[in-house]
PDB file of C-alpha atoms in Angstrom:
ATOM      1  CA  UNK A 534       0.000   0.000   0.000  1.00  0.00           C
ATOM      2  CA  UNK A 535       1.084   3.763  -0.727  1.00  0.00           C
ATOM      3  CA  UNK A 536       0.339   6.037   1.180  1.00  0.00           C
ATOM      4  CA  UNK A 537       0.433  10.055   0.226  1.00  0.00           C
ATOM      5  CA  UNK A 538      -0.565  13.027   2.143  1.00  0.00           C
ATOM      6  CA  UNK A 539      -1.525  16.579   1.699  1.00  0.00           C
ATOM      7  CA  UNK A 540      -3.349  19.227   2.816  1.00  0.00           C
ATOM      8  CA  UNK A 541      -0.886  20.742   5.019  1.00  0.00           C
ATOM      9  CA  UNK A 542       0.009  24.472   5.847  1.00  0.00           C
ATOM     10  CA  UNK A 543       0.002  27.791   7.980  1.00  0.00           C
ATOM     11  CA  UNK A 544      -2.680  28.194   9.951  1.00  0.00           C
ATOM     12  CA  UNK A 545      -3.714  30.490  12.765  1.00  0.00           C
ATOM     13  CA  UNK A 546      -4.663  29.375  16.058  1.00  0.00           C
ATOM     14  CA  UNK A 547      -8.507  28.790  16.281  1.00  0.00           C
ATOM     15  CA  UNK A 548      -8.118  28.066  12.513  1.00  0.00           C
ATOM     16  CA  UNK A 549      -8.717  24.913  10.529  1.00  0.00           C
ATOM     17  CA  UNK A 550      -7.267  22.150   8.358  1.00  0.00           C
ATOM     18  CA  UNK A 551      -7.975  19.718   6.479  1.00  0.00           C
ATOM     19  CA  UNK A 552      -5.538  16.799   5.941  1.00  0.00           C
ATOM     20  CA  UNK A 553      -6.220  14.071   2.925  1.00  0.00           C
ATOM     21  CA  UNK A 554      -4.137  10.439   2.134  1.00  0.00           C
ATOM     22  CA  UNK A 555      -4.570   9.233  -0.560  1.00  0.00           C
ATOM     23  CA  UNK A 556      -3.582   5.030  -0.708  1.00  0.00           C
ATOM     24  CA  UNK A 557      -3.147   3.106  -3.613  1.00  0.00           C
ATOM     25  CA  UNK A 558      -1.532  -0.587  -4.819  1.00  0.00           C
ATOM     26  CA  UNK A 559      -2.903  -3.061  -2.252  1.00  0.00           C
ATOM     27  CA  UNK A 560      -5.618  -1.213  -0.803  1.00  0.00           C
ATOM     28  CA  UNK A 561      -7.178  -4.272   0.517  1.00  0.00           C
ATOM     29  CA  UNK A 562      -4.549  -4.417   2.844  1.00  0.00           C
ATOM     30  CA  UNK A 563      -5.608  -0.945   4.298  1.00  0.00           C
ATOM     31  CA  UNK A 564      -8.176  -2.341   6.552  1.00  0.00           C
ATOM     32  CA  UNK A 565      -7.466   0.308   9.401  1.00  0.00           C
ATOM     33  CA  UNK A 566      -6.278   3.498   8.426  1.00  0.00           C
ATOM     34  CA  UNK A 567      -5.159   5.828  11.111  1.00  0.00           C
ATOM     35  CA  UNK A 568      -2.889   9.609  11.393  1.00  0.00           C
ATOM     36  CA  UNK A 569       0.146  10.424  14.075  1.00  0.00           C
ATOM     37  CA  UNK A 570       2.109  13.542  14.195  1.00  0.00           C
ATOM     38  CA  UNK A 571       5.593  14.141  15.082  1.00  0.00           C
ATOM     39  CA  UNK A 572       7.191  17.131  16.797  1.00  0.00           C
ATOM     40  CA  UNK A 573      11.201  16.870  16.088  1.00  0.00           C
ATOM     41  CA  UNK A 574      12.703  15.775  19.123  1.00  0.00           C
ATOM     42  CA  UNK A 575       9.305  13.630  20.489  1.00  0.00           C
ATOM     43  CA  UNK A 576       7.916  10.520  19.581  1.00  0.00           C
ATOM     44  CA  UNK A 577       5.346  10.194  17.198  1.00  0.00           C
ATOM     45  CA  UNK A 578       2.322  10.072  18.466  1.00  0.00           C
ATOM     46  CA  UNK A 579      -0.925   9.006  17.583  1.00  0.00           C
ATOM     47  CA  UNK A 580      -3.819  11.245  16.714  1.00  0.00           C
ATOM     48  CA  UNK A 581      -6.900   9.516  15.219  1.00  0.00           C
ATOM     49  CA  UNK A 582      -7.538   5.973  13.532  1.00  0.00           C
ATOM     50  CA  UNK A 583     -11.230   4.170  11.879  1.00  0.00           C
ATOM     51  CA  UNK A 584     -11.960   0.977  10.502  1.00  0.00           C
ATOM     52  CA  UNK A 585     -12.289   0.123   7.024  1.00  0.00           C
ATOM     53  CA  UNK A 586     -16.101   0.464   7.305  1.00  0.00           C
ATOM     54  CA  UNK A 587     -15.755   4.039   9.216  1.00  0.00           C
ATOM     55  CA  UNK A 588     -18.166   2.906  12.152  1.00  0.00           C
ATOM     56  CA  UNK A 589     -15.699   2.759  14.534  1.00  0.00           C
ATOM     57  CA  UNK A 590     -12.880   5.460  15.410  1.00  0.00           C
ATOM     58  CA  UNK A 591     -11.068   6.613  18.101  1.00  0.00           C
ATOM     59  CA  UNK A 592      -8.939   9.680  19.255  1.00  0.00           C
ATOM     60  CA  UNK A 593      -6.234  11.099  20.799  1.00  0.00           C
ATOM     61  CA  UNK A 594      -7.447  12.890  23.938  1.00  0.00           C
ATOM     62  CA  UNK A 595      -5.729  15.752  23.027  1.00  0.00           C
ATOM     63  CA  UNK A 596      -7.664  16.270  19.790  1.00  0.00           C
ATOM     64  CA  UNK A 597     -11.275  14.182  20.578  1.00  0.00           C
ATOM     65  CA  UNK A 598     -13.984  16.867  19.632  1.00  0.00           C
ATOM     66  CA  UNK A 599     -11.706  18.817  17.302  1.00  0.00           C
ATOM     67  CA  UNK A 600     -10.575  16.722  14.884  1.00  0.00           C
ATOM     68  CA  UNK A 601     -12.766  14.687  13.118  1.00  0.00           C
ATOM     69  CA  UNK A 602     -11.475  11.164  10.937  1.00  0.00           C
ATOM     70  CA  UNK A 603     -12.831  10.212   7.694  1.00  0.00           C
ATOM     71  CA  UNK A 604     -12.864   7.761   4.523  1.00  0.00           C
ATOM     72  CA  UNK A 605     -14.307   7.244   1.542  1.00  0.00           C
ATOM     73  CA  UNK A 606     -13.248   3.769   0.442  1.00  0.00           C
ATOM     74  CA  UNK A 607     -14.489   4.401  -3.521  1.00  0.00           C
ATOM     75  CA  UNK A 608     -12.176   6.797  -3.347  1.00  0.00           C
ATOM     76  CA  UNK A 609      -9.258   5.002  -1.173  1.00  0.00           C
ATOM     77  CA  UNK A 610      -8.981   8.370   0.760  1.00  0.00           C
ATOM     78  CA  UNK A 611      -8.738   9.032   4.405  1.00  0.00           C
ATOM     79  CA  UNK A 612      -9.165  12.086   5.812  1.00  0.00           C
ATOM     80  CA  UNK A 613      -8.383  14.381   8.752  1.00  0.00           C
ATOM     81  CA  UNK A 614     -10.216  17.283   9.644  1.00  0.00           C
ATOM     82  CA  UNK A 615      -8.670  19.862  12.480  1.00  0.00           C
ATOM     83  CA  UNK A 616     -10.802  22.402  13.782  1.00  0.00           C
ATOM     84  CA  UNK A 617      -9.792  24.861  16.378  1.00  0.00           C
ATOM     85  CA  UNK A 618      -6.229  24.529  15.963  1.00  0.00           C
ATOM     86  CA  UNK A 619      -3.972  25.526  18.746  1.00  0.00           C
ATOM     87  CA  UNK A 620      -0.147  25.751  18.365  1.00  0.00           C
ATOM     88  CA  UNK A 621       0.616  22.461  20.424  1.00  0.00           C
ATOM     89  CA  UNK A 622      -1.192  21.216  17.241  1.00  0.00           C
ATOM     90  CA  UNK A 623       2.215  22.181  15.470  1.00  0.00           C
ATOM     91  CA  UNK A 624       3.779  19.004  13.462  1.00  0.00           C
ATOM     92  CA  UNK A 625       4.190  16.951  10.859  1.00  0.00           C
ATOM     93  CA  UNK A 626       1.259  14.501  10.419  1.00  0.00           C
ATOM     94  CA  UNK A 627       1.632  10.926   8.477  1.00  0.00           C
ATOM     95  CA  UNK A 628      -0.995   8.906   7.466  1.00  0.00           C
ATOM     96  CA  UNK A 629      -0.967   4.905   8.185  1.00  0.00           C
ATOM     97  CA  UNK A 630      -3.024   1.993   6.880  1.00  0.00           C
ATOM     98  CA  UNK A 631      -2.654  -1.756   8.552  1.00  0.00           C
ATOM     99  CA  UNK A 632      -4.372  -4.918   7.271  1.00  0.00           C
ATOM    100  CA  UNK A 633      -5.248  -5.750  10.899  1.00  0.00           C
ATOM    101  CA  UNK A 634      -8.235  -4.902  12.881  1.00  0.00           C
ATOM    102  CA  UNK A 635      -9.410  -3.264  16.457  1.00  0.00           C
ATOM    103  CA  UNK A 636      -7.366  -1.483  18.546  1.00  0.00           C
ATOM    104  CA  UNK A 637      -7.180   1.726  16.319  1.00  0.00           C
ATOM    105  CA  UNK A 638      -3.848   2.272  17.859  1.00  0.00           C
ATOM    106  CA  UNK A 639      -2.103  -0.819  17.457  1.00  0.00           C
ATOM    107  CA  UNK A 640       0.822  -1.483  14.873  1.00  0.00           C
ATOM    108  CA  UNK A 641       0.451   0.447  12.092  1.00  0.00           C
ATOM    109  CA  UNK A 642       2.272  -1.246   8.495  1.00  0.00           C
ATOM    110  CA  UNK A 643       2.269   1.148   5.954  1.00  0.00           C
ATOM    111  CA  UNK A 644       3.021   5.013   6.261  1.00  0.00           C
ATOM    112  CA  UNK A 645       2.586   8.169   3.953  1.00  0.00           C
ATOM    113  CA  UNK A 646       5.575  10.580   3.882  1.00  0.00           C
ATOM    114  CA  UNK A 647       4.251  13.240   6.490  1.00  0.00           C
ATOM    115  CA  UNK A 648       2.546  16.657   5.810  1.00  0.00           C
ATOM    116  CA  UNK A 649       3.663  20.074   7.937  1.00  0.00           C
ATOM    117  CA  UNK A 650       0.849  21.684   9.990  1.00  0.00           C
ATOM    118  CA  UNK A 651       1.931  24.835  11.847  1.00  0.00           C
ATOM    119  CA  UNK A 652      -0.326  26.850  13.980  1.00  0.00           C
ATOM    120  CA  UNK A 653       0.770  30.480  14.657  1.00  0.00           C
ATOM    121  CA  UNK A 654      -0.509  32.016  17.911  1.00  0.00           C
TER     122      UNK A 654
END
């Protein structure tokens, strides 16, 4: 499975975003399809995940009632959208697909190359 993002960018705080991965090859194998963010010098960190049939998802604490998860499986598309941004919001974002099923954030197998959100304050 390949996995590319975009949608990144400069935002303002109390702004919003919205992030879109696009998979293709195997996209059977993308049962689960999930997004972390990285700040350099921290772990990455995951941010929201939903199953292939998008009636089950689950978030970061740090983002639940903000950010909203997405796909459209005609489409092979996730998507992330970020309301009410806030600086700490500040990183690079990667989509992630896995063949397996629940938890949402389990192992993840295949990863998109990362798209840059800042937040300005």
């Amino acid at each position: 499975v390949q996995l590319q993002a975009s949608g990144g960018g400069l935002v303002q705080a109390g702004g919003s975003l919205r992030l879109s991965c696009a998979a293709s090859g195997r996209t059977s194998a993308a049962n689960v399809m999930g997004w972390f963010r990285q700040v350099p010098g921290k772990e990455r960190e995951f941010v929201a995940g939903i199953t292939r049939s998008g009636g089950r998802t689950d978030y970061a604490d740090s983002v639940k009632g903000r950010f909203t998860i997405s796909r459209d499986n005609a489409k092979n598309t996730v998507s992330l959208q970020l309301n009410s941004l806030k600086p700490e919001d500040t990183a690079v974002y990667y989509c992630a697909a896995t063949p397996r099923g629940w938890p949402l954030r389990g192992e993840y197998h295949y990863w998109g190359q990362g798209t840059l959100v800042t937040v300005s304050s």
